[in-house]
PDB file of C-alpha atoms in Angstrom:
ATOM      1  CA  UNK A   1     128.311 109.126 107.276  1.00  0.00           C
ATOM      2  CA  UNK A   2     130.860 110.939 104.609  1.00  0.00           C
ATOM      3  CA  UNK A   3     134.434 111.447 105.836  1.00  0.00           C
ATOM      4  CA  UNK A   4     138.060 111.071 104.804  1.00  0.00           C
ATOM      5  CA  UNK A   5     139.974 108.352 105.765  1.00  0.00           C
ATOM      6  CA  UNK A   6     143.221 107.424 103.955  1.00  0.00           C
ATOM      7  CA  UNK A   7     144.246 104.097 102.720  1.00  0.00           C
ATOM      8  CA  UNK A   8     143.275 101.023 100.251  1.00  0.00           C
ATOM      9  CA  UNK A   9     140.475 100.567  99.114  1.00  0.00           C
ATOM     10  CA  UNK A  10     138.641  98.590 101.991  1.00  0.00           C
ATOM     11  CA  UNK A  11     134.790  97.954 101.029  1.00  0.00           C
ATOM     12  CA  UNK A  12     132.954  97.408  97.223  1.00  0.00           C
ATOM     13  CA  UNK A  13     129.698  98.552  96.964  1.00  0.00           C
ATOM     14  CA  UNK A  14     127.814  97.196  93.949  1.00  0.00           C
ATOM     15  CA  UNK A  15     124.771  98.747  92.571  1.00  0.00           C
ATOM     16  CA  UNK A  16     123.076  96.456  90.017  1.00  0.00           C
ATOM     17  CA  UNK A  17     121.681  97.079  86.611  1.00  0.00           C
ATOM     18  CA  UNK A  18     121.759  97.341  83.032  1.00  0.00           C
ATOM     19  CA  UNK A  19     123.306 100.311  81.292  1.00  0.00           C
ATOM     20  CA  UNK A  20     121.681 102.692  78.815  1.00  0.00           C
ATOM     21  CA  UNK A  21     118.815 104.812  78.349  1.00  0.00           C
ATOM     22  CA  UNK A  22     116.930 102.083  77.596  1.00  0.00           C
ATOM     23  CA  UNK A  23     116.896 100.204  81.015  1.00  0.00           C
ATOM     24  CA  UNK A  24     116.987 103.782  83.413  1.00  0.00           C
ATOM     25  CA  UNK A  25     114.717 103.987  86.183  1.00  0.00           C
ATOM     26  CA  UNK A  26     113.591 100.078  85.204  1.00  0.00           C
ATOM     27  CA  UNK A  27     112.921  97.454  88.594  1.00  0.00           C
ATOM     28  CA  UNK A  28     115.812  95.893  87.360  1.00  0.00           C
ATOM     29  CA  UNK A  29     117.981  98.753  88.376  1.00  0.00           C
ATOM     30  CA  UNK A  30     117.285  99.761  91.959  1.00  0.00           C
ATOM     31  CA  UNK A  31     120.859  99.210  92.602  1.00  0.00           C
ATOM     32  CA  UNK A  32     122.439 101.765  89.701  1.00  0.00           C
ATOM     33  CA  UNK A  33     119.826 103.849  91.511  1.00  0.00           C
ATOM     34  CA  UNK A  34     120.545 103.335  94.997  1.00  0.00           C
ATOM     35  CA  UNK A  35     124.343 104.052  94.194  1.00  0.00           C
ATOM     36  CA  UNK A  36     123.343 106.816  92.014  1.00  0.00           C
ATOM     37  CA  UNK A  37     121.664 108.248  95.369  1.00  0.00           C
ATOM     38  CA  UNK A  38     124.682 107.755  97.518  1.00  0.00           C
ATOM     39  CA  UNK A  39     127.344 108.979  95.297  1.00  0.00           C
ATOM     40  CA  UNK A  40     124.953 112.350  94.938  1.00  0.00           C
ATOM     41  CA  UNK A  41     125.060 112.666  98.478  1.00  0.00           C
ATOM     42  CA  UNK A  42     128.878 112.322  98.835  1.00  0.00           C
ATOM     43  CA  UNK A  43     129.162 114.883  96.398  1.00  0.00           C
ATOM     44  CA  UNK A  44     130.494 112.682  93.510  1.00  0.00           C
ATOM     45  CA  UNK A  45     129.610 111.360  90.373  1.00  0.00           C
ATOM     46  CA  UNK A  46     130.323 107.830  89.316  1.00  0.00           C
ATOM     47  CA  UNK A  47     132.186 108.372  85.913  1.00  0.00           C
ATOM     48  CA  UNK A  48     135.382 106.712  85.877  1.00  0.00           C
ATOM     49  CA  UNK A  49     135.689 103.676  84.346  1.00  0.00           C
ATOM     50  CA  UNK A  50     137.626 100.911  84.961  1.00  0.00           C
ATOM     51  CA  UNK A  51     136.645  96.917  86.245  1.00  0.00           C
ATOM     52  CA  UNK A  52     134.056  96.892  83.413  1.00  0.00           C
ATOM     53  CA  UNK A  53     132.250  99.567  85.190  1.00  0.00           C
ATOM     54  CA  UNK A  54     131.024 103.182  85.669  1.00  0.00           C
ATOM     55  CA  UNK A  55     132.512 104.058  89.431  1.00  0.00           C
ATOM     56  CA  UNK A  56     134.290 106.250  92.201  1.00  0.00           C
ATOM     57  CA  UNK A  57     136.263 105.788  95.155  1.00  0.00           C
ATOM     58  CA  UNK A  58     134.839 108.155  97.676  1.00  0.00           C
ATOM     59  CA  UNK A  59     135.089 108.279 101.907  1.00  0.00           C
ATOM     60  CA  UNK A  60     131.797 106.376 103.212  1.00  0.00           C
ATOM     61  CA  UNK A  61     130.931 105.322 106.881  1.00  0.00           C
ATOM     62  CA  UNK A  62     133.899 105.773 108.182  1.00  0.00           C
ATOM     63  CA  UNK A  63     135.436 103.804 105.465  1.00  0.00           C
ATOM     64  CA  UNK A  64     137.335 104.285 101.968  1.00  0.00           C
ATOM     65  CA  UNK A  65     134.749 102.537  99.463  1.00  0.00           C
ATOM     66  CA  UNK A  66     135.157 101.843  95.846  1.00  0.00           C
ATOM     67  CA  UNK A  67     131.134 102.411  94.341  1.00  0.00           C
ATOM     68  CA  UNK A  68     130.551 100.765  90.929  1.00  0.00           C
ATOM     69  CA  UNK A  69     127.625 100.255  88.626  1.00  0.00           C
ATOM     70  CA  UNK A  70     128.666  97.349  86.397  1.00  0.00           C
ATOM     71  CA  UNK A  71     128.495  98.435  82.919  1.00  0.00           C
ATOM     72  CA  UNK A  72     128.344  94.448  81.707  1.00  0.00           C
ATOM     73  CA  UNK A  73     124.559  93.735  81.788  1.00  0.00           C
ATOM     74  CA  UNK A  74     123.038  92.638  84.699  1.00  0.00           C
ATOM     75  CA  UNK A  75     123.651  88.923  84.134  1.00  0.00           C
ATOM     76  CA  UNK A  76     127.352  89.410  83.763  1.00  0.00           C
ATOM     77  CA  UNK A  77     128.076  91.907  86.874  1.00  0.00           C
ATOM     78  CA  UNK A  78     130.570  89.176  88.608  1.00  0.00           C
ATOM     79  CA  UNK A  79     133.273  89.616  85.902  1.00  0.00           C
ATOM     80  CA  UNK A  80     133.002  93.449  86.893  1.00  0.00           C
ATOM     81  CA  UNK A  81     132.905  92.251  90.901  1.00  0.00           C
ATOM     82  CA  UNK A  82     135.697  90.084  90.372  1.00  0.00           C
ATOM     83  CA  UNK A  83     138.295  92.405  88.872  1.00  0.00           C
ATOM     84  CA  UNK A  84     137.476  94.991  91.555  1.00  0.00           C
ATOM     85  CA  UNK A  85     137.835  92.790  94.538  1.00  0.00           C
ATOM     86  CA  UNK A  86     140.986  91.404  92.713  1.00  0.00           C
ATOM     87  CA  UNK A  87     142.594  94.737  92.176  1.00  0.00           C
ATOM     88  CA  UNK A  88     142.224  95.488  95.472  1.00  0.00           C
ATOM     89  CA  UNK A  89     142.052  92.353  97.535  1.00  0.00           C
ATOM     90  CA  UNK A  90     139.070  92.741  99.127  1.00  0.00           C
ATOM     91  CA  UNK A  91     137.141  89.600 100.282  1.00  0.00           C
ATOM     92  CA  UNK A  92     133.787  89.036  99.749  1.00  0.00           C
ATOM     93  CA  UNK A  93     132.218  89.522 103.194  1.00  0.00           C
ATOM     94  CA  UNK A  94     133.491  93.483 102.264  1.00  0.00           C
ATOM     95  CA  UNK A  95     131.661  93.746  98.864  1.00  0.00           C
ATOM     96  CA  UNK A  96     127.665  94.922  99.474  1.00  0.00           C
ATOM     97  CA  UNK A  97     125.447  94.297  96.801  1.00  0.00           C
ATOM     98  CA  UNK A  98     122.314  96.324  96.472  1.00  0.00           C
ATOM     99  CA  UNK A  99     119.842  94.876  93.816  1.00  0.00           C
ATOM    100  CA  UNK A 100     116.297  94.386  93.075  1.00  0.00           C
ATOM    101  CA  UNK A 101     113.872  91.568  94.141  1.00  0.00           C
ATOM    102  CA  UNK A 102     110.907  90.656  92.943  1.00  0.00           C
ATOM    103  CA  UNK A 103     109.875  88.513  96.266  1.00  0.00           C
ATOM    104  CA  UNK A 104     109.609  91.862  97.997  1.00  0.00           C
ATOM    105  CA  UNK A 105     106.861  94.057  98.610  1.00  0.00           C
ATOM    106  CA  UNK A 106     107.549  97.892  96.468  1.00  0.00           C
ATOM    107  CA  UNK A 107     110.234  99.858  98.910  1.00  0.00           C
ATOM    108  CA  UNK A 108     110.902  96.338 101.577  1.00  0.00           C
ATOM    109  CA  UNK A 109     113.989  95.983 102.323  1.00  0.00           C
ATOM    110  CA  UNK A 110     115.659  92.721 103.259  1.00  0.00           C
ATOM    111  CA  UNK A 111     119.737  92.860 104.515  1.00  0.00           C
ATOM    112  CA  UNK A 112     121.441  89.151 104.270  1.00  0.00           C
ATOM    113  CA  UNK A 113     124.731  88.277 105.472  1.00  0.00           C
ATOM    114  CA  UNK A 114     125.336  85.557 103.154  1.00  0.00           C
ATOM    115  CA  UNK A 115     122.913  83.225 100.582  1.00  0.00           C
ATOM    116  CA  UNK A 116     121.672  81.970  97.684  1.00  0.00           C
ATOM    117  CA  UNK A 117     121.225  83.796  94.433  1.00  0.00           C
ATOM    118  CA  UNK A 118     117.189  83.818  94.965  1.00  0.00           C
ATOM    119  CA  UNK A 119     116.701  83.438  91.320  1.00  0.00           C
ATOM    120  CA  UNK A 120     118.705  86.753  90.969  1.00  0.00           C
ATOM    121  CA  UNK A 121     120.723  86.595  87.616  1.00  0.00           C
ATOM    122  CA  UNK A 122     122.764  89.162  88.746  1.00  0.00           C
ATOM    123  CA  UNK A 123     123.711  88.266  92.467  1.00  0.00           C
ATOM    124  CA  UNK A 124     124.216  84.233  90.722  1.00  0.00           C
ATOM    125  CA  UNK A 125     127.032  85.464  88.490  1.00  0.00           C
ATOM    126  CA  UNK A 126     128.825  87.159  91.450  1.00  0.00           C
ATOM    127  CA  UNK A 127     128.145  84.227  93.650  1.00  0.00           C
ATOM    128  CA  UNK A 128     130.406  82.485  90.673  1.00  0.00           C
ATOM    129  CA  UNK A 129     133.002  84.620  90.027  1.00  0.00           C
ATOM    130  CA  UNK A 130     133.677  85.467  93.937  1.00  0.00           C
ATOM    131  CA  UNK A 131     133.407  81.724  94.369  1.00  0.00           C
ATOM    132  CA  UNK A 132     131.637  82.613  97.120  1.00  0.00           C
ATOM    133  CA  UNK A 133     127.746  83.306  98.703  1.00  0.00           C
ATOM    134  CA  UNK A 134     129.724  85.375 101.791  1.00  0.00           C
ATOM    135  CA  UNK A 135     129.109  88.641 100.527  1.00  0.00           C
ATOM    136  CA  UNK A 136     126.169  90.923 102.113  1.00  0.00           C
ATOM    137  CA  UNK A 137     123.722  92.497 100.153  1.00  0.00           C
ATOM    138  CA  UNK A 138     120.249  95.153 100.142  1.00  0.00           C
ATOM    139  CA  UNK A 139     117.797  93.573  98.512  1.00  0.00           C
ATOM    140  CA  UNK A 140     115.181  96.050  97.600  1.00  0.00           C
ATOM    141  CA  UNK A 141     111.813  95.116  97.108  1.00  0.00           C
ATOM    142  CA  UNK A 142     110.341  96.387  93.267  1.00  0.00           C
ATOM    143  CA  UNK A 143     107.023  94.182  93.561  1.00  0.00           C
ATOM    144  CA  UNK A 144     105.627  90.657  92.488  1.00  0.00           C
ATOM    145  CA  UNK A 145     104.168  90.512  89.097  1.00  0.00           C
ATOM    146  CA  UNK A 146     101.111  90.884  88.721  1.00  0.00           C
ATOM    147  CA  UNK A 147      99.853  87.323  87.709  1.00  0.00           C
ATOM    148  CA  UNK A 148     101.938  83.930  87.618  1.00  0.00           C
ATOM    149  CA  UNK A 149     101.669  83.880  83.484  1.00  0.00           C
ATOM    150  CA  UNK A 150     103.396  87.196  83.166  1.00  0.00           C
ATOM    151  CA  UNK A 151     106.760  87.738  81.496  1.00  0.00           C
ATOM    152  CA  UNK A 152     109.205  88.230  84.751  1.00  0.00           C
ATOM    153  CA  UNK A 153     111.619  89.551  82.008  1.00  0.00           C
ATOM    154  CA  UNK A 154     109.004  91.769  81.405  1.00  0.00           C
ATOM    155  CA  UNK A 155     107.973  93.275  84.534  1.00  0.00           C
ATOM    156  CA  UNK A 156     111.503  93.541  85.629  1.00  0.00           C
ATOM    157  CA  UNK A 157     112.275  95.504  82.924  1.00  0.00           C
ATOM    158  CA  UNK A 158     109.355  97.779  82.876  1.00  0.00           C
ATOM    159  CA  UNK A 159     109.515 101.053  84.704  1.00  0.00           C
ATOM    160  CA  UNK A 160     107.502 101.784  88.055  1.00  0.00           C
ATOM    161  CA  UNK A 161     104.044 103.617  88.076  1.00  0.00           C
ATOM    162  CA  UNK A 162     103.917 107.106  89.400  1.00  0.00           C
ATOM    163  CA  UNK A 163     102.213 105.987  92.225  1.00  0.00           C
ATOM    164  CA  UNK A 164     105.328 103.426  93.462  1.00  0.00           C
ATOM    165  CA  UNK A 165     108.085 106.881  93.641  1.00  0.00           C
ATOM    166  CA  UNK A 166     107.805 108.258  96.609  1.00  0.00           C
ATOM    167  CA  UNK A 167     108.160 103.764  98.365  1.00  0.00           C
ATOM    168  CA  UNK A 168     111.152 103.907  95.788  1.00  0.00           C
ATOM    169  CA  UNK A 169     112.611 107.147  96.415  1.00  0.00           C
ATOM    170  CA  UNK A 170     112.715 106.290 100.455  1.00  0.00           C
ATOM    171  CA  UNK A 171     113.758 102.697  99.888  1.00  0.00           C
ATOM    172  CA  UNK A 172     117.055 103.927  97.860  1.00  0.00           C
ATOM    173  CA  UNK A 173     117.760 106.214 100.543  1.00  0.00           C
ATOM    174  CA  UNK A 174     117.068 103.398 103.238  1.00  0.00           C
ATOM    175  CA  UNK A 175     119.304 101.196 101.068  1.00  0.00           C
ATOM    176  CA  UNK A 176     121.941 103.564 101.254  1.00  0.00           C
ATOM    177  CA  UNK A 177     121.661 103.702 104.797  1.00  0.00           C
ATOM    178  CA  UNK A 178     121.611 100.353 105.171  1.00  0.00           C
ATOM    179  CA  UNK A 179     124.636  99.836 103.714  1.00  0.00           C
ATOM    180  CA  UNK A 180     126.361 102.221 106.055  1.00  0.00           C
ATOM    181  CA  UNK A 181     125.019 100.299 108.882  1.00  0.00           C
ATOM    182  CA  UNK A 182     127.088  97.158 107.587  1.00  0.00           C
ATOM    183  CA  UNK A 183     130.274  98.877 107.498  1.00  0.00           C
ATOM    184  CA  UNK A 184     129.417 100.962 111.021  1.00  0.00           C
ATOM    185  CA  UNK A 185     128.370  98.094 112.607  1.00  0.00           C
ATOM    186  CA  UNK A 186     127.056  94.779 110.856  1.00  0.00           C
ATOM    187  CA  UNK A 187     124.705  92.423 108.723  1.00  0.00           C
ATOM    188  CA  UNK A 188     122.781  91.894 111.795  1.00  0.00           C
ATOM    189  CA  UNK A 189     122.363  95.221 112.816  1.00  0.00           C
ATOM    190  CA  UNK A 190     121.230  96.301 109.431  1.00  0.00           C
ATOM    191  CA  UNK A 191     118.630  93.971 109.650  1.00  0.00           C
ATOM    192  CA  UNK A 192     117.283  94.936 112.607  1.00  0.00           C
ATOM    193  CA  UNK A 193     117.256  98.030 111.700  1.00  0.00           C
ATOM    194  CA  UNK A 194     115.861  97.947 107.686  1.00  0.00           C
ATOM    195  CA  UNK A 195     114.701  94.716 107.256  1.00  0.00           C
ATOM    196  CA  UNK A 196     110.869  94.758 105.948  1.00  0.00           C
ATOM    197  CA  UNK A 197     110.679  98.721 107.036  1.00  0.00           C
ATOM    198  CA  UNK A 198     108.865 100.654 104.108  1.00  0.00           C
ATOM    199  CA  UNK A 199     106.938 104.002 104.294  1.00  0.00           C
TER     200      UNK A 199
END
């Protein structure tokens, strides 16, 4: 999955989240999580900074890949999106963004081409600043809440039970993998391949 290849940048992959103590290991932040997981595994750490966020350019899939964790709150991660993909002219069917979803079953995983925002604050203020719903993305399952009435602020911003790690810990790595699969191959086989699968 991890080897050198020299040239421009040629993919973006976004990990979604909020920055800061405060929000780590939240629902909300299965993407800073899932990136988290695959720079650890190429042997790097995401701490330049740059394109309003925390990232690396590392050798993934074959592929030269600039990994970010916008650092602008989850609602503003476009502006971050769109000064990477600008910098480097990358279009959008090249940028992969992994995020939660709150639709999905704890550790589902559900690989899309193209779409809507889904109610996803994050993934809405890309689709605005790309100008654009081309761009795949991971969407990782953290859970419905519990009962219509509650907060969805709330449960997306609380942290998981003990009893959720081990469905979160293999859908990051799935996620990860997942991702690799777009570049390798494509959307479609991705989703062939990861979509729904859980432990």
């Amino acid at each position: 999955m991890f080897g050198m290849k020299s040239a421009a940048v040629d993919w973006l992959i976004v990990g979604l989240g909020n920055p800061g103590q405060k929000y780590a290991n939240t629902r909300h932040n299965m993407g800073f999580l899932t990136v988290d997981l695959l720079a650890e595994q190429a042997g790097v750490k995401l701490n330049k900074v740059k394109f309003k966020s925390a990232y690396n350019i590392l050798s993934f899939a074959g592929c030269k890949c600039l990994v970010m964790k916008p650092q602008t709150y989850m609602n503003l991660s476009g502006e971050a999106v769109r000064d990477a993909a600008s910098f480097y002219k990358i279009p959008p069917e090249h940028v992969i963004v992994l995020s939660d979803d709150v639709s999905l079953d704890v550790g589902t995983l559900r690989v899309r081409a193209k779409g809507s925002a889904g109610g996803q604050n994050g993934l809405k203020n890309i689709i605005y600043h790309l100008n654009s719903e081309d761009f795949p993305r991971v969407k990782i399952g953290v859970g419905k809440k519990p009962r219509p009435d509650y907060d969805l602020a709330a449960w997306v911003l609380g942290k998981f039970p003990a009893e959720d790690q081990k469905a979160i810990d293999k859908a990051c790595e799935d996620a990860v993998n997942a991702a690799a699969c777009i570049i390798a191959e494509d959307c479609a086989a991705a989703a062939q391949k990861f979509n729904g699968k859980r432990i």
